[in-house]
Coordinates of C-alpha atoms and ligand atoms in Angstrom, one line a residue:
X1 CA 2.0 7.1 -13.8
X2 CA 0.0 9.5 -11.6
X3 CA 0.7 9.7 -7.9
X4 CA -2.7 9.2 -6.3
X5 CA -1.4 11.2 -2.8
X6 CA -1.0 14.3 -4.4
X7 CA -4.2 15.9 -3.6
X8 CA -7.0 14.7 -1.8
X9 CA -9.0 13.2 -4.5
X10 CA -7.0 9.9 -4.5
X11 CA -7.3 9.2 -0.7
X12 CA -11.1 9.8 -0.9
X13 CA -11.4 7.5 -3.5
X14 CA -9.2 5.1 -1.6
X15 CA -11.5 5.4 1.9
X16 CA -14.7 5.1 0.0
X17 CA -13.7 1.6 -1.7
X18 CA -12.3 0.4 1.5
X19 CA -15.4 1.3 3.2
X20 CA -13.7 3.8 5.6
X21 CA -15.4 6.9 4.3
X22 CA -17.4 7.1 7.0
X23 CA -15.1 7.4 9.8
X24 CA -12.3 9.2 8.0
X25 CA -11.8 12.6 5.8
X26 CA -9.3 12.7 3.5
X27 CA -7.9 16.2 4.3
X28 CA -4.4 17.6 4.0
X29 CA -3.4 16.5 7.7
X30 CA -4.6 12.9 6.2
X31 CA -2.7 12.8 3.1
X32 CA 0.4 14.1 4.8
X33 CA 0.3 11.1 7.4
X34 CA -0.6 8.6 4.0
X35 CA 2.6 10.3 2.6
X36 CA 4.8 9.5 5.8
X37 CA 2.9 5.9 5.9
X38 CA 4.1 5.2 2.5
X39 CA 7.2 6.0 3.4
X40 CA 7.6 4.0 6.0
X41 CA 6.0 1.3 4.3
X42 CA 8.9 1.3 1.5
X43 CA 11.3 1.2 3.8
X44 CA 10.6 -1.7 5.6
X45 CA 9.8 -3.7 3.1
X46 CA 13.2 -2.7 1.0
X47 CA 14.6 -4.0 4.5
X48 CA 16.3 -0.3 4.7
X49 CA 14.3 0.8 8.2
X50 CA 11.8 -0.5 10.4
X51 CA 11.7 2.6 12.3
X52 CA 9.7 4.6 10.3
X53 CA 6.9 2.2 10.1
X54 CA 7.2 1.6 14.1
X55 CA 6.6 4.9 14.3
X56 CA 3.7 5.2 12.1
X57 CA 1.9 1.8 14.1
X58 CA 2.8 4.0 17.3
X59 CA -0.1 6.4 16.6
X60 CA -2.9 3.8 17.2
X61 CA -4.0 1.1 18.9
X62 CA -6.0 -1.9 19.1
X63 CA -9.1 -2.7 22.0
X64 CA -10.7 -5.6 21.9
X65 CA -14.3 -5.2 22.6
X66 CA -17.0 -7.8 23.2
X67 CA -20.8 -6.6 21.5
X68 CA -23.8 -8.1 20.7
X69 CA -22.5 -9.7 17.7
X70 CA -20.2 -11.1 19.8
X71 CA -16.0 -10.9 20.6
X72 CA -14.1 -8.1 17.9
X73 CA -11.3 -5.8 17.9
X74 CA -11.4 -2.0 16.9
X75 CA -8.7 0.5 16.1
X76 CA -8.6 3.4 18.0
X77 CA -6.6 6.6 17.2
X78 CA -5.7 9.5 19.2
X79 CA -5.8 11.4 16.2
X80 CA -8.4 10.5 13.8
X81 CA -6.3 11.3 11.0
X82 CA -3.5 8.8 11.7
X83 CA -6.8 6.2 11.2
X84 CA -6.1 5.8 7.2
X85 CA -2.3 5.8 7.6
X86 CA -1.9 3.2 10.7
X87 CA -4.8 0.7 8.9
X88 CA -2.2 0.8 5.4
X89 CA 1.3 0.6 8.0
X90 CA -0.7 -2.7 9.8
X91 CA -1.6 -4.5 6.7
X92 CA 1.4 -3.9 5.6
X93 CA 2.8 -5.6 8.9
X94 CA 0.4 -8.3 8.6
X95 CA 1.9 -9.1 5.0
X96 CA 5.3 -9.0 6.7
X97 CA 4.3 -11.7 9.1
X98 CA 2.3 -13.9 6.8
X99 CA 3.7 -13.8 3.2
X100 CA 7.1 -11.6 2.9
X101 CA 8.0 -13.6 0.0
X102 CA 5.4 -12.4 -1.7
X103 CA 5.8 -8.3 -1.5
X104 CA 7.8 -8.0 -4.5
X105 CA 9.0 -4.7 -6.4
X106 CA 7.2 -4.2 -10.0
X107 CA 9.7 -5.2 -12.7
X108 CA 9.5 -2.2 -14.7
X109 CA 12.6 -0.3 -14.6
X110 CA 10.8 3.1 -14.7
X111 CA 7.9 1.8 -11.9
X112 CA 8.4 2.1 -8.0
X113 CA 5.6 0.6 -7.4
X114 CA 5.3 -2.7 -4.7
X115 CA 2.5 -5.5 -4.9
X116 CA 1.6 -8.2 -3.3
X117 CA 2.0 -11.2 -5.7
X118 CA -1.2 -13.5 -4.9
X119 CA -0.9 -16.0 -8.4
X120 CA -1.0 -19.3 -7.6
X121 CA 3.2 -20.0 -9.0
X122 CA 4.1 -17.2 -7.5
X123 CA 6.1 -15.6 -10.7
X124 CA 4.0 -12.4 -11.2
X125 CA 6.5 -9.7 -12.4
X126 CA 4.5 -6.1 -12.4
X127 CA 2.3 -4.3 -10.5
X128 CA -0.7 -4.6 -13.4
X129 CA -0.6 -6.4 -16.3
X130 CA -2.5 -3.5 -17.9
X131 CA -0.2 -0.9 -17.4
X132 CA 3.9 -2.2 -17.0
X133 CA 3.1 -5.5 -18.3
X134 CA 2.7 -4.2 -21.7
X135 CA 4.9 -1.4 -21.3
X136 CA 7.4 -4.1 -21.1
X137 CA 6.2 -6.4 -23.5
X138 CA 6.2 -3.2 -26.2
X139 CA 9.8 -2.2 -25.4
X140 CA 10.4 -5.6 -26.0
X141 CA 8.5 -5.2 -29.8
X142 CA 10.2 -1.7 -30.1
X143 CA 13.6 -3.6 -29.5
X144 CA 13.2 -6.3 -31.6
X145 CA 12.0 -4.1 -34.6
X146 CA 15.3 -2.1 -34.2
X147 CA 17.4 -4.8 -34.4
X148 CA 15.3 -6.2 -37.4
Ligands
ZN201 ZN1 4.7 -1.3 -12.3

């Protein structure tokens, strides 16, 4: 599985489809605080730390601001390149508030990857179907073939 926070190609790609392109850069100062976010991010939802993510939240701030399309709220960073890290460590506490439950660990043994399971049952077992859902499923051929 490739690690999209190596370089700086994953991150821009990430900004672009989440529309913050344009007030964000995805340098090395940005990835680095992405890195840390992640982090921090693991942690607490593992339930090892909350610290980490504390920390990260610490490094912006929300003002509410009133405009002509009316009342809204806007983040606001001391430094610009906490912006992508703080948005990921606050939806992440926004899941915590609203759906723990539903933050679940991907089932594959050899995949660290966390999602958030929104199917209606609730029983989604892997981060994508696509990629450790048939890993899975053709270990479990492999397996059965063996024994066979
Ligand atoms: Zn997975």
């Amino acid at each position: 599985m490739r690690d999209l926070l190596l370089d700086t190609d994953g991150p821009a790609v990430w900004l672009a489809a989440n529309g913050l392109d344009g007030r964000f850069t995805a340098d090395a100062t940005t990835v680095r605080r992405l890195l840390e976010a992640r982090e921090a991010i693991e942690a607490a939802v593992d339930g090892t730390a909350t610290e980490p993510l504390d920390a990260v939240l610490g490094h912006g701030r929300i003002r509410p601001t009133l405009t002509a399309e009316g009342p809204g709220e806007r983040a606001e960073f001391a430094d610009p390149a906490w912006g992508p890290a703080w948005l990921a460590a606050r939806d992440c506490l926004t899941l915590l508030a609203t759906k723990p439950d539903r933050i679940r660990g991907c089932a594959h043994e050899a995949c660290a990857l966390h999602f958030l399971d929104t199917s209606r049952n609730g029983g989604r077992r892997w981060c994508s179907m696509a990629t450790c859902g048939n890993r899975a499923k053709a270990s479990r051929h492999h397996a059965r073939s063996k024994e066979a």
